[in-house]
Short mmCIF file of C-alpha atoms and ligand atoms in Angstrom, two decimals:
data_model
loop_
_atom_site.label_atom_id
_atom_site.label_comp_id
_atom_site.label_asym_id
_atom_site.label_seq_id
_atom_site.Cartn_x
_atom_site.Cartn_y
_atom_site.Cartn_z
CA UNK A 862 -79.37 74.75 -3.52
CA UNK A 863 -78.32 76.41 -0.28
CA UNK A 864 -77.06 79.98 -0.37
CA UNK A 865 -73.51 79.98 0.93
CA UNK A 866 -70.71 82.41 1.52
CA UNK A 867 -68.98 83.64 -1.60
CA UNK A 868 -65.20 84.04 -1.46
CA UNK A 869 -62.84 85.07 -4.21
CA UNK A 870 -59.30 83.86 -3.70
CA UNK A 871 -56.61 84.12 -6.37
CA UNK A 872 -58.90 83.60 -9.35
CA UNK A 873 -60.92 80.92 -7.62
CA UNK A 874 -64.58 81.59 -7.19
CA UNK A 875 -66.36 79.76 -4.39
CA UNK A 876 -70.08 80.02 -4.51
CA UNK A 877 -73.34 78.49 -3.46
CA UNK A 878 -75.49 79.15 -6.48
CA UNK A 879 -73.81 81.65 -8.72
CA UNK A 880 -72.57 79.37 -11.50
CA UNK A 881 -71.57 81.11 -14.69
CA UNK A 882 -73.69 79.90 -17.60
CA UNK A 883 -70.93 78.45 -19.73
CA UNK A 884 -68.74 76.93 -17.10
CA UNK A 885 -67.88 73.27 -17.39
CA UNK A 886 -69.08 71.12 -14.48
CA UNK A 887 -67.48 68.33 -12.50
CA UNK A 888 -69.91 66.71 -10.08
CA UNK A 889 -68.44 64.63 -7.29
CA UNK A 890 -70.64 62.21 -5.40
CA UNK A 891 -68.81 60.26 -2.70
CA UNK A 892 -71.65 57.71 -2.74
CA UNK A 893 -71.04 56.80 -6.39
CA UNK A 894 -68.18 54.38 -5.90
CA UNK A 895 -66.34 52.31 -8.52
CA UNK A 896 -63.80 50.32 -6.51
CA UNK A 897 -60.68 50.51 -4.39
CA UNK A 898 -57.69 52.11 -6.05
CA UNK A 899 -55.03 49.43 -5.78
CA UNK A 900 -51.57 50.75 -4.94
CA UNK A 901 -50.20 48.50 -7.69
CA UNK A 902 -51.59 50.95 -10.26
CA UNK A 903 -48.34 52.80 -9.72
CA UNK A 904 -45.98 50.02 -10.75
CA UNK A 905 -42.98 50.19 -13.04
CA UNK A 906 -40.74 47.96 -15.09
CA UNK A 907 -37.01 47.20 -15.33
CA UNK A 908 -35.86 45.20 -18.36
CA UNK A 909 -32.42 44.17 -19.53
CA UNK A 910 -32.77 46.45 -22.54
CA UNK A 911 -30.51 49.28 -23.70
CA UNK A 912 -29.37 51.29 -20.68
CA UNK A 913 -32.21 50.50 -18.29
CA UNK A 914 -30.17 48.15 -16.09
CA UNK A 915 -26.54 48.69 -17.16
CA UNK A 916 -25.93 52.45 -17.28
CA UNK A 917 -29.32 53.12 -15.71
CA UNK A 918 -30.04 51.71 -12.27
CA UNK A 919 -26.68 49.89 -12.17
CA UNK A 920 -23.23 51.12 -13.12
CA UNK A 921 -20.27 49.49 -11.43
CA UNK A 922 -17.84 52.09 -12.81
CA UNK A 923 -19.71 55.26 -11.92
CA UNK A 924 -18.61 57.56 -9.08
CA UNK A 925 -22.35 58.18 -8.62
CA UNK A 926 -22.87 54.54 -7.64
CA UNK A 927 -22.59 52.95 -4.21
CA UNK A 928 -20.37 49.96 -3.47
CA UNK A 929 -22.99 47.64 -4.99
CA UNK A 930 -23.02 49.51 -8.29
CA UNK A 931 -26.42 51.13 -7.70
CA UNK A 932 -26.62 54.64 -9.10
CA UNK A 933 -27.64 56.75 -6.10
CA UNK A 934 -29.05 59.70 -8.06
CA UNK A 935 -31.24 57.39 -10.12
CA UNK A 936 -32.34 55.53 -7.00
CA UNK A 937 -33.41 58.78 -5.31
CA UNK A 938 -35.46 59.80 -8.36
CA UNK A 939 -37.00 56.33 -8.53
CA UNK A 940 -37.98 56.52 -4.85
CA UNK A 941 -39.79 59.77 -5.60
CA UNK A 942 -42.19 57.83 -7.80
CA UNK A 943 -43.42 55.73 -4.88
CA UNK A 944 -43.23 52.69 -7.13
CA UNK A 945 -45.51 50.05 -5.61
CA UNK A 946 -44.19 47.10 -7.59
CA UNK A 947 -41.54 46.63 -10.27
CA UNK A 948 -41.63 44.04 -13.03
CA UNK A 949 -38.33 42.34 -13.96
CA UNK A 950 -36.34 41.16 -16.04
CA UNK A 951 -38.44 41.65 -19.25
CA UNK A 952 -40.15 42.16 -21.59
CA UNK A 953 -39.00 40.48 -24.75
CA UNK A 954 -35.69 39.86 -23.01
CA UNK A 955 -37.22 37.29 -20.68
CA UNK A 956 -38.18 34.90 -23.46
CA UNK A 957 -34.55 33.83 -23.85
CA UNK A 958 -33.37 34.54 -20.29
CA UNK A 959 -32.20 31.72 -18.09
CA UNK A 960 -32.19 32.95 -14.54
CA UNK A 961 -29.41 30.63 -13.38
CA UNK A 962 -26.99 32.63 -15.57
CA UNK A 963 -27.57 35.61 -13.29
CA UNK A 964 -26.91 34.18 -9.80
CA UNK A 965 -23.76 33.22 -7.91
CA UNK A 966 -20.33 34.87 -7.99
CA UNK A 967 -20.43 37.66 -10.58
CA UNK A 968 -17.10 36.84 -12.16
CA UNK A 969 -18.19 33.30 -12.85
CA UNK A 970 -21.44 34.22 -14.59
CA UNK A 971 -21.56 33.52 -18.35
CA UNK A 972 -21.93 36.34 -20.87
CA UNK A 973 -24.67 35.58 -23.40
CA UNK A 974 -25.88 36.90 -26.71
CA UNK A 975 -28.99 38.91 -25.97
CA UNK A 976 -31.22 38.31 -28.94
CA UNK A 977 -34.28 40.46 -28.22
CA UNK A 978 -32.45 43.79 -28.26
CA UNK A 979 -29.05 42.78 -29.68
CA UNK A 980 -26.64 43.30 -26.80
CA UNK A 981 -24.05 41.31 -24.95
CA UNK A 982 -25.60 40.32 -21.62
CA UNK A 983 -22.91 40.11 -18.95
CA UNK A 984 -25.31 38.76 -16.32
CA UNK A 985 -23.52 40.80 -13.67
CA UNK A 986 -26.96 42.02 -12.60
CA UNK A 987 -29.46 39.26 -11.87
CA UNK A 988 -32.04 38.02 -9.37
CA UNK A 989 -30.27 38.96 -6.14
CA UNK A 990 -29.04 42.34 -7.38
CA UNK A 991 -32.58 43.19 -8.44
CA UNK A 992 -33.97 42.16 -5.06
CA UNK A 993 -31.37 44.30 -3.28
CA UNK A 994 -32.29 47.23 -5.48
CA UNK A 995 -36.02 46.70 -5.01
CA UNK A 996 -35.64 46.67 -1.24
CA UNK A 997 -33.75 49.98 -1.38
CA UNK A 998 -36.41 51.45 -3.65
CA UNK A 999 -39.15 50.12 -1.37
CA UNK A 1000 -40.93 48.41 -4.23
CA UNK A 1001 -42.45 44.93 -4.45
CA UNK A 1002 -40.49 42.77 -6.92
CA UNK A 1003 -42.57 41.13 -9.65
CA UNK A 1004 -40.86 38.48 -11.80
CA UNK A 1005 -41.67 37.30 -15.30
CA UNK A 1006 -40.70 33.71 -16.13
CA UNK A 1007 -39.40 32.58 -19.50
CA UNK A 1008 -42.16 30.65 -21.26
CA UNK A 1009 -40.53 31.18 -24.66
CA UNK A 1010 -37.26 29.21 -24.73
CA UNK A 1011 -37.55 28.34 -21.04
CA UNK A 1012 -39.08 25.23 -19.50
CA UNK A 1013 -41.77 24.86 -16.88
CA UNK A 1014 -39.17 23.16 -14.68
CA UNK A 1015 -36.90 26.20 -14.90
CA UNK A 1016 -39.82 28.40 -13.82
CA UNK A 1017 -40.50 26.11 -10.84
CA UNK A 1018 -36.84 26.18 -9.83
CA UNK A 1019 -36.82 29.98 -9.84
CA UNK A 1020 -39.77 30.01 -7.43
CA UNK A 1021 -37.93 27.49 -5.28
CA UNK A 1022 -34.75 29.60 -5.32
CA UNK A 1023 -36.67 32.75 -4.36
CA UNK A 1024 -39.44 31.59 -2.06
CA UNK A 1025 -38.58 28.31 -0.33
CA UNK A 1026 -36.89 28.84 3.02
CA UNK A 1027 -34.59 25.80 3.13
CA UNK A 1028 -34.15 22.16 2.20
CA UNK A 1029 -34.33 21.63 -1.56
CA UNK A 1030 -31.38 22.27 -3.85
CA UNK A 1031 -32.30 25.73 -5.17
CA UNK A 1032 -33.36 27.07 -1.77
CA UNK A 1033 -29.99 25.93 -0.42
CA UNK A 1034 -28.24 27.47 -3.43
CA UNK A 1035 -29.79 30.86 -2.59
CA UNK A 1036 -28.51 30.48 0.96
CA UNK A 1037 -25.08 29.62 -0.40
CA UNK A 1038 -25.27 32.81 -2.47
CA UNK A 1039 -25.62 34.83 0.72
CA UNK A 1040 -29.38 35.08 1.21
CA UNK A 1041 -30.45 32.95 4.20
CA UNK A 1042 -34.02 34.25 4.10
CA UNK A 1043 -36.34 33.69 1.13
CA UNK A 1044 -37.10 36.67 -1.12
CA UNK A 1045 -40.84 35.87 -1.04
CA UNK A 1046 -41.69 37.07 -4.53
CA UNK A 1047 -45.47 37.31 -4.61
CA UNK A 1048 -46.19 38.27 -8.24
CA UNK A 1049 -45.07 36.14 -11.21
CA UNK A 1050 -46.03 36.52 -14.81
CA UNK A 1051 -46.29 33.52 -17.08
CA UNK A 1052 -44.20 34.70 -20.02
CA UNK A 1053 -44.28 37.96 -21.93
CA UNK A 1054 -46.27 38.93 -25.06
CA UNK A 1055 -46.55 35.29 -26.06
CA UNK A 1056 -49.07 36.25 -28.77
CA UNK A 1057 -46.41 38.20 -30.68
CA UNK A 1058 -44.58 36.69 -33.66
CA UNK A 1059 -41.50 38.65 -32.49
CA UNK A 1060 -41.44 36.77 -29.21
CA UNK A 1061 -38.72 34.14 -28.97
CA UNK A 1062 -40.62 30.90 -28.56
CA UNK A 1063 -43.94 32.47 -29.66
CA UNK A 1064 -46.93 30.13 -29.27
CA UNK A 1065 -50.53 30.13 -30.40
CA UNK A 1066 -53.18 30.75 -27.74
CA UNK A 1067 -53.97 27.07 -27.14
CA UNK A 1068 -50.32 26.06 -26.83
CA UNK A 1069 -49.54 29.04 -24.61
CA UNK A 1070 -52.47 28.17 -22.34
CA UNK A 1071 -51.25 24.58 -21.96
CA UNK A 1072 -47.70 25.65 -21.16
CA UNK A 1073 -48.85 28.41 -18.79
CA UNK A 1074 -51.22 26.05 -16.97
CA UNK A 1075 -48.50 23.47 -16.40
CA UNK A 1076 -45.96 26.11 -15.35
CA UNK A 1077 -48.53 27.53 -12.93
CA UNK A 1078 -49.14 24.06 -11.50
CA UNK A 1079 -45.45 23.50 -10.73
CA UNK A 1080 -44.92 27.04 -9.45
CA UNK A 1081 -47.94 26.85 -7.11
CA UNK A 1082 -46.94 23.41 -5.85
CA UNK A 1083 -43.68 25.10 -4.85
CA UNK A 1084 -45.34 28.14 -3.26
CA UNK A 1085 -49.16 28.16 -3.07
CA UNK A 1086 -49.28 31.82 -2.05
CA UNK A 1087 -47.99 33.33 -5.31
CA UNK A 1088 -50.14 35.45 -7.66
CA UNK A 1089 -49.95 34.62 -11.35
CA UNK A 1090 -50.33 36.87 -14.37
CA UNK A 1091 -51.26 35.49 -17.80
CA UNK A 1092 -49.88 37.11 -20.96
CA UNK A 1093 -52.89 38.70 -22.66
CA UNK A 1094 -52.94 40.39 -26.06
CA UNK A 1095 -49.95 42.67 -26.38
CA UNK A 1096 -50.92 44.52 -29.52
CA UNK A 1097 -54.06 45.19 -31.45
CA UNK A 1098 -52.52 44.56 -34.85
CA UNK A 1099 -54.67 44.27 -37.97
CA UNK A 1100 -52.94 40.94 -38.71
CA UNK A 1101 -53.83 39.35 -35.36
CA UNK A 1102 -56.99 38.85 -33.37
CA UNK A 1103 -56.43 40.16 -29.85
CA UNK A 1104 -59.99 39.35 -28.77
CA UNK A 1105 -59.59 35.75 -29.85
CA UNK A 1106 -56.30 35.48 -27.94
CA UNK A 1107 -57.76 37.00 -24.77
CA UNK A 1108 -60.96 34.94 -24.99
CA UNK A 1109 -59.00 31.70 -25.43
CA UNK A 1110 -56.53 32.22 -22.63
CA UNK A 1111 -59.24 33.42 -20.24
CA UNK A 1112 -61.33 30.34 -21.00
CA UNK A 1113 -58.32 28.03 -20.59
CA UNK A 1114 -56.73 29.70 -17.55
CA UNK A 1115 -59.84 30.94 -15.73
CA UNK A 1116 -59.24 28.69 -12.73
CA UNK A 1117 -55.52 29.32 -12.59
CA UNK A 1118 -54.38 32.92 -13.00
CA UNK A 1119 -55.00 36.05 -10.94
CA UNK A 1120 -54.46 38.70 -13.63
CA UNK A 1121 -54.51 39.05 -17.37
CA UNK A 1122 -51.71 41.28 -18.64
CA UNK A 1123 -52.40 43.83 -21.38
CA UNK A 1124 -49.84 46.11 -23.03
CA UNK A 1125 -50.29 49.41 -24.80
CA UNK A 1126 -47.91 51.86 -26.40
CA UNK A 1127 -49.13 54.95 -28.20
CA UNK A 1128 -47.49 57.64 -30.31
CA UNK A 1129 -48.16 60.93 -32.02
CA UNK A 1130 -47.16 59.60 -35.42
CA UNK A 1131 -48.94 62.26 -37.46
CA UNK A 1132 -48.13 65.11 -35.12
CA UNK A 1133 -51.81 65.60 -34.37
CA UNK A 1134 -52.13 66.76 -30.78
CA UNK A 1135 -55.88 66.23 -30.37
CA UNK A 1136 -55.81 62.71 -31.79
CA UNK A 1137 -52.87 61.84 -29.57
CA UNK A 1138 -54.26 63.11 -26.26
CA UNK A 1139 -57.44 61.11 -26.81
CA UNK A 1140 -55.50 57.81 -26.98
CA UNK A 1141 -56.06 56.85 -23.29
CA UNK A 1142 -59.74 56.48 -24.20
CA UNK A 1143 -58.79 53.55 -26.41
CA UNK A 1144 -57.11 51.91 -23.43
CA UNK A 1145 -60.37 52.38 -21.57
CA UNK A 1146 -62.39 50.73 -24.37
CA UNK A 1147 -60.03 47.76 -24.33
CA UNK A 1148 -60.34 47.56 -20.56
CA UNK A 1149 -64.12 47.35 -20.87
CA UNK A 1150 -64.00 44.65 -23.53
CA UNK A 1151 -61.63 42.48 -21.48
CA UNK A 1152 -63.69 43.12 -18.35
CA UNK A 1153 -66.71 41.65 -20.16
CA UNK A 1154 -64.69 38.60 -21.19
CA UNK A 1155 -63.49 38.11 -17.61
CA UNK A 1156 -67.03 38.36 -16.26
CA UNK A 1157 -68.24 35.74 -18.73
CA UNK A 1158 -65.52 33.30 -17.62
CA UNK A 1159 -65.81 34.01 -13.89
CA UNK A 1160 -69.36 32.68 -13.98
CA UNK A 1161 -67.95 29.29 -15.01
CA UNK A 1162 -64.70 29.31 -13.04
CA UNK A 1163 -63.72 27.14 -10.12
CA UNK A 1164 -61.48 29.43 -8.08
CA UNK A 1165 -62.26 28.43 -4.51
CA UNK A 1166 -62.21 31.56 -2.40
CA UNK A 1167 -59.71 33.39 -4.61
CA UNK A 1168 -60.53 36.82 -6.05
CA UNK A 1169 -61.75 37.01 -9.64
CA UNK A 1170 -59.24 37.68 -12.40
CA UNK A 1171 -58.20 41.32 -12.65
CA UNK A 1172 -56.56 43.31 -15.43
CA UNK A 1173 -52.89 44.26 -15.18
CA UNK A 1174 -51.89 47.00 -17.64
CA UNK A 1175 -48.51 45.35 -17.45
CA UNK A 1176 -46.75 47.75 -19.84
CA UNK A 1177 -47.96 51.17 -20.93
CA UNK A 1178 -46.29 54.28 -22.24
CA UNK A 1179 -45.61 56.49 -25.24
CA UNK A 1180 -43.15 54.92 -27.65
CA UNK A 1181 -42.80 55.96 -31.25
CA UNK A 1182 -39.76 58.17 -31.83
CA UNK A 1183 -37.15 55.53 -31.00
CA UNK A 1184 -38.99 52.79 -32.82
CA UNK A 1185 -37.06 52.47 -36.08
CA UNK A 1186 -34.79 49.48 -36.63
CA UNK A 1187 -31.65 51.50 -35.77
CA UNK A 1188 -33.12 52.77 -32.48
CA UNK A 1189 -34.55 49.43 -31.40
CA UNK A 1190 -31.35 47.64 -30.56
CA UNK A 1191 -27.97 47.89 -28.91
CA UNK A 1192 -26.71 49.98 -26.04
CA UNK A 1193 -28.91 52.99 -26.72
CA UNK A 1194 -32.21 51.41 -27.60
CA UNK A 1195 -35.55 53.12 -26.97
CA UNK A 1196 -34.13 56.34 -25.49
CA UNK A 1197 -37.31 58.30 -26.09
CA UNK A 1198 -37.35 61.95 -24.93
CA UNK A 1199 -40.71 63.21 -23.70
CA UNK A 1200 -42.56 66.52 -23.93
CA UNK A 1201 -45.61 68.09 -22.31
CA UNK A 1202 -48.19 66.42 -24.57
CA UNK A 1203 -46.70 63.05 -23.58
CA UNK A 1204 -47.14 63.96 -19.90
CA UNK A 1205 -50.81 64.73 -20.57
CA UNK A 1206 -51.26 61.33 -22.21
CA UNK A 1207 -49.69 59.65 -19.17
CA UNK A 1208 -52.07 61.56 -16.89
CA UNK A 1209 -54.88 60.33 -19.16
CA UNK A 1210 -53.75 56.72 -18.79
CA UNK A 1211 -53.64 57.10 -15.01
CA UNK A 1212 -57.11 58.66 -15.00
CA UNK A 1213 -58.33 55.68 -17.02
CA UNK A 1214 -56.82 53.20 -14.53
CA UNK A 1215 -58.50 54.98 -11.61
CA UNK A 1216 -61.85 55.19 -13.43
CA UNK A 1217 -61.65 51.42 -13.90
CA UNK A 1218 -60.31 50.65 -10.44
CA UNK A 1219 -62.82 47.83 -9.94
CA UNK A 1220 -61.11 45.71 -12.60
CA UNK A 1221 -57.66 47.25 -13.18
CA UNK A 1222 -55.57 46.28 -10.18
CA UNK A 1223 -52.07 46.66 -11.57
CA UNK A 1224 -50.36 48.96 -14.06
CA UNK A 1225 -46.66 49.26 -14.87
CA UNK A 1226 -45.14 52.15 -16.70
CA UNK A 1227 -42.57 50.80 -19.14
CA UNK A 1228 -39.82 51.44 -18.15
CA UNK A 1229 -38.03 53.04 -15.17
CA UNK A 1230 -34.77 54.53 -16.51
CA UNK A 1231 -33.45 55.56 -19.95
CA UNK A 1232 -35.58 53.10 -21.94
CA UNK A 1233 -38.94 54.85 -22.66
CA UNK A 1234 -38.64 56.14 -19.13
CA UNK A 1235 -39.47 58.95 -16.70
CA UNK A 1236 -35.82 59.09 -15.53
CA UNK A 1237 -32.99 59.78 -17.95
CA UNK A 1238 -29.36 59.29 -16.92
CA UNK A 1239 -25.94 59.73 -18.46
CA UNK A 1240 -22.58 58.98 -16.83
CA UNK A 1241 -22.45 62.26 -14.94
CA UNK A 1242 -26.04 62.98 -14.00
CA UNK A 1243 -29.76 62.48 -14.54
CA UNK A 1244 -32.93 64.47 -15.10
CA UNK A 1245 -36.65 63.85 -14.71
CA UNK A 1246 -38.57 63.65 -17.96
CA UNK A 1247 -41.98 65.33 -18.31
CA UNK A 1248 -43.85 62.06 -17.75
CA UNK A 1249 -42.27 61.71 -14.31
CA UNK A 1250 -44.51 64.38 -12.83
CA UNK A 1251 -48.07 63.12 -13.40
CA UNK A 1252 -46.99 59.62 -12.35
CA UNK A 1253 -45.49 61.02 -9.18
CA UNK A 1254 -48.60 63.03 -8.34
CA UNK A 1255 -50.85 60.01 -8.75
CA UNK A 1256 -48.52 57.66 -6.86
CA UNK A 1257 -48.20 60.07 -3.97
CA UNK A 1258 -51.87 61.05 -3.70
CA UNK A 1259 -54.51 59.04 -5.54
CA UNK A 1260 -55.71 56.32 -3.14
CA UNK A 1261 -58.99 55.26 -1.58
CA UNK A 1262 -62.24 54.55 -3.40
CA UNK A 1263 -62.48 55.57 -7.01
CA UNK A 1264 -65.57 57.71 -7.70
CA UNK A 1265 -67.87 57.75 -10.71
CA UNK A 1266 -67.51 61.43 -11.63
CA UNK A 1267 -69.94 63.34 -13.84
CA UNK A 1268 -68.24 65.71 -16.28
CA UNK A 1269 -70.01 68.21 -18.47
CA UNK A 1270 -67.75 70.17 -20.84
CA UNK A 1271 -67.13 70.86 -24.52
CA UNK A 1272 -66.01 67.93 -26.63
CA UNK A 1273 -64.28 67.27 -29.95
CA UNK A 1274 -64.02 64.51 -32.54
CA UNK A 1275 -60.72 63.08 -33.73
CA UNK A 1276 -59.72 62.02 -37.24
CA UNK A 1277 -59.00 58.39 -37.90
CA UNK A 1278 -55.56 57.74 -36.44
CA UNK A 1279 -53.06 55.08 -35.44
CA UNK A 1280 -51.90 54.59 -31.87
CA UNK A 1281 -48.89 52.54 -32.84
CA UNK A 1282 -47.35 51.82 -36.22
CA UNK A 1283 -48.71 48.31 -36.40
CA UNK A 1284 -52.01 48.97 -34.64
CA UNK A 1285 -55.53 49.06 -35.95
CA UNK A 1286 -56.79 52.54 -36.78
CA UNK A 1287 -59.15 54.23 -34.34
CA UNK A 1288 -61.40 57.27 -34.22
CA UNK A 1289 -62.83 58.93 -31.13
CA UNK A 1290 -65.99 61.00 -30.99
CA UNK A 1291 -67.18 63.36 -28.26
CA UNK A 1292 -63.83 63.47 -26.52
CA UNK A 1293 -64.28 65.72 -23.46
CA UNK A 1294 -61.67 68.45 -23.14
CA UNK A 1295 -61.63 67.72 -19.44
CA UNK A 1296 -60.48 64.23 -18.51
CA UNK A 1297 -61.21 63.52 -14.86
CA UNK A 1298 -60.83 60.89 -12.15
CA UNK A 1299 -61.32 61.12 -8.39
CA UNK A 1300 -60.87 59.08 -5.24
CA UNK A 1301 -62.24 59.46 -1.74
CA UNK A 1302 -60.55 58.22 1.39
CA UNK A 1303 -61.91 58.85 4.88
CA UNK A 1304 -63.03 62.42 4.31
CA UNK A 1305 -60.20 63.23 1.91
CA UNK A 1306 -60.92 63.83 -1.75
CA UNK A 1307 -58.43 63.80 -4.62
CA UNK A 1308 -59.46 65.00 -8.07
CA UNK A 1309 -57.23 64.64 -11.15
CA UNK A 1310 -58.04 66.79 -14.18
CA UNK A 1311 -56.37 66.94 -17.60
CA UNK A 1312 -57.38 69.95 -19.65
CA UNK A 1313 -56.80 68.64 -23.17
CA UNK A 1314 -57.55 72.00 -24.73
CA UNK A 1315 -54.42 73.26 -26.45
CA UNK A 1316 -55.26 76.97 -26.21
CA UNK A 1317 -58.06 77.60 -23.74
CA UNK A 1318 -58.33 77.58 -19.98
CA UNK A 1319 -61.60 75.98 -18.87
CA UNK A 1320 -63.50 77.57 -16.01
CA UNK A 1321 -65.16 74.72 -14.16
CA UNK A 1322 -67.66 74.44 -11.34
CA UNK A 1323 -66.69 71.61 -9.02
CA UNK A 1324 -69.85 70.51 -7.30
CA UNK A 1325 -70.25 68.17 -4.36
CA UNK A 1326 -73.40 66.05 -4.50
CA UNK A 1327 -73.06 64.55 -1.03
CA UNK A 1328 -71.33 66.47 1.78
CA UNK A 1329 -69.65 69.86 1.54
CA UNK A 1330 -66.19 70.86 0.37
CA UNK A 1331 -64.43 72.10 3.45
CA UNK A 1332 -61.04 73.50 4.35
CA UNK A 1333 -58.04 73.97 2.17
CA UNK A 1334 -57.70 72.35 -1.26
CA UNK A 1335 -54.05 71.84 -2.23
CA UNK A 1336 -53.53 72.35 -5.95
CA UNK A 1337 -50.67 70.82 -7.97
CA UNK A 1338 -50.22 71.57 -11.64
CA UNK A 1339 -48.08 69.99 -14.35
CA UNK A 1340 -47.72 72.36 -17.27
CA UNK A 1341 -45.15 74.06 -19.47
CA UNK A 1342 -44.73 76.86 -21.98
CA UNK A 1343 -46.11 74.80 -24.87
CA UNK A 1344 -47.13 71.25 -25.72
CA UNK A 1345 -43.73 70.38 -27.20
CA UNK A 1346 -41.76 71.61 -24.16
CA UNK A 1347 -39.21 69.06 -22.98
CA UNK A 1348 -36.85 68.72 -20.04
CA UNK A 1349 -33.13 68.09 -20.32
CA UNK A 1350 -30.05 67.95 -18.08
CA UNK A 1351 -29.84 71.72 -17.92
CA UNK A 1352 -33.49 72.70 -18.25
CA UNK A 1353 -36.75 71.86 -16.50
CA UNK A 1354 -39.57 73.24 -18.64
CA UNK A 1355 -42.24 70.86 -17.39
CA UNK A 1356 -42.65 69.98 -13.73
CA UNK A 1357 -45.13 70.02 -10.86
CA UNK A 1358 -45.86 73.44 -9.41
CA UNK A 1359 -47.83 73.75 -6.20
CA UNK A 1360 -50.31 76.56 -6.80
CA UNK A 1361 -51.96 78.74 -4.20
CA UNK A 1362 -54.43 76.55 -2.37
CA UNK A 1363 -58.16 77.14 -2.47
CA UNK A 1364 -59.85 77.79 0.85
CA UNK A 1365 -63.40 76.56 1.02
CA UNK A 1366 -65.70 76.82 3.98
CA UNK A 1367 -68.60 74.35 3.96
CA UNK A 1368 -69.32 74.95 0.27
CA UNK A 1369 -71.33 72.86 -2.15
CA UNK A 1370 -69.15 74.08 -4.97
CA UNK A 1371 -66.24 76.17 -6.08
CA UNK A 1372 -65.01 77.30 -9.45
CA UNK A 1373 -61.53 76.62 -10.71
CA UNK A 1374 -59.96 77.51 -14.02
CA UNK A 1375 -57.91 74.68 -15.50
CA UNK A 1376 -55.18 76.20 -17.70
CA UNK A 1377 -54.72 75.12 -21.32
CA UNK A 1378 -52.71 71.88 -21.86
CA UNK A 1379 -52.39 71.14 -18.16
CA UNK A 1380 -52.72 68.40 -15.61
CA UNK A 1381 -54.05 69.48 -12.20
CA UNK A 1382 -54.43 67.48 -9.01
CA UNK A 1383 -56.64 68.90 -6.27
CA UNK A 1384 -56.62 67.48 -2.77
CA UNK A 1385 -59.02 68.53 -0.02
CA UNK A 1386 -61.80 67.48 2.28
CA UNK A 1387 -65.48 66.67 2.02
CA UNK A 1388 -67.37 66.93 5.29
CA UNK A 1389 -70.67 65.30 6.10
CA UNK A 1390 -73.82 67.28 5.25
CA UNK A 1391 -75.69 68.74 8.19
O1 LIG B 2381 -40.96 47.76 -23.12
C1 LIG B 2381 -40.35 47.45 -24.34
C2 LIG B 2381 -40.89 46.17 -24.95
O2 LIG B 2381 -42.21 46.37 -25.35
C3 LIG B 2381 -40.99 44.96 -24.04
O3 LIG B 2381 -39.78 44.27 -23.98
C4 LIG B 2381 -42.03 44.13 -24.71
O4 LIG B 2381 -42.73 43.34 -23.81
C5 LIG B 2381 -42.90 45.14 -25.42
O5 LIG B 2381 -43.10 44.82 -26.74
#
């Protein structure tokens, strides 16, 4: 190893060969590449559920809304998340949603019983309002069609309404509704959680595959350019077989779909911090299993020159506090409040997506506002929940080629625990205290590090295997006074703090101390070796 200048700046030790014996190590090799980080890893989700739409992004009676009813404070916060694409209108809601109820003059739209979450659906917000909102938010709209109580014809007509320029009835109807140009919705999912007994119009895997294939046929005949997402296993319940569901639909739909959607919600049911913060590793295991299934089917598929099937983590988040029968329905359903440990789990999920960037090409936090969400609003204001901050840091910085990072640090074993109330039990061994992902883009390197340790800072040597660290590393940290710290309207205990940057001059390594229970994002340069 070359002997290099040694600089000590604000607790950061930059050295050539003076590693402390017990330091953890993160080795970065820009030649060890996993895949391109797709911008759609930073997607989100808006469902007609509780106060996500009405009282969240849309409130016709609020002085904080514009003339279209869009809450401006919420919109600004949503823009800060750089949301690449946004899934709409559900969720469980979509399985009894008939899109025609939500277009045309607002006062003529029918109110309906909303059966998934027990509300009255006014339909005053529908397709065109969502598109308007998405354009303001600068996000790509992604629609889910109703394959529960809906028909394949209804799905086709929605594509026609949205994507066909002119001529047929539904394209002309859109024009009549004030939208002369097509909306060009690229992403469409074929139903939601169709494996779940709770889903209205639930089907078995064979019947779902048949219905999805025929819906896809009609939708693609209407617009051949659309991308289609199949509903994969939504839960890993002991009373269902998620692998069987995924294997069947992949075999049946291998020529047809572009993504398989997976969902995952986790919770700290037993108030065991270390179990809980390891839960993103389970998502990673599931990713690997489904990747293997996809590879097996791609060998037999007839897809022309289309890409192979990718994984969409179509819904992910922490959801357990507001998951009792009384908090699962009505106007204030799923209004989970988040703390610092939840933010660390979200950073862990995002790390897992980046580490699997070759196969995971979409991920949507569920959901955007109020309902298990990073943004929380009441009539007179909003605040950013703890989970807002890691998502924002990733969405604003983590792009390029994902790197296969080597991490050497202390580890721990979990007890047996449950991710969700109805999930299979899991146990994790050798969980590294440092959870890391990295991406490289034209000389620029971004490293994301969760220190899962509740009490200890971890001094770490960051080592470049190919090229030298050079210039200034910006450092952003999400942390708080303790793991249960929460934000509220009048208090921000957890947020992103920009720390003093680390200056490195042509160094093979530098040492950084990651504080206890923190998420840190480092952004700097790697120059070519000479
Ligand atoms: O995001 C909340 C709900 O979780 C969605 O409606 C459903 O798809 C999932 O079960």
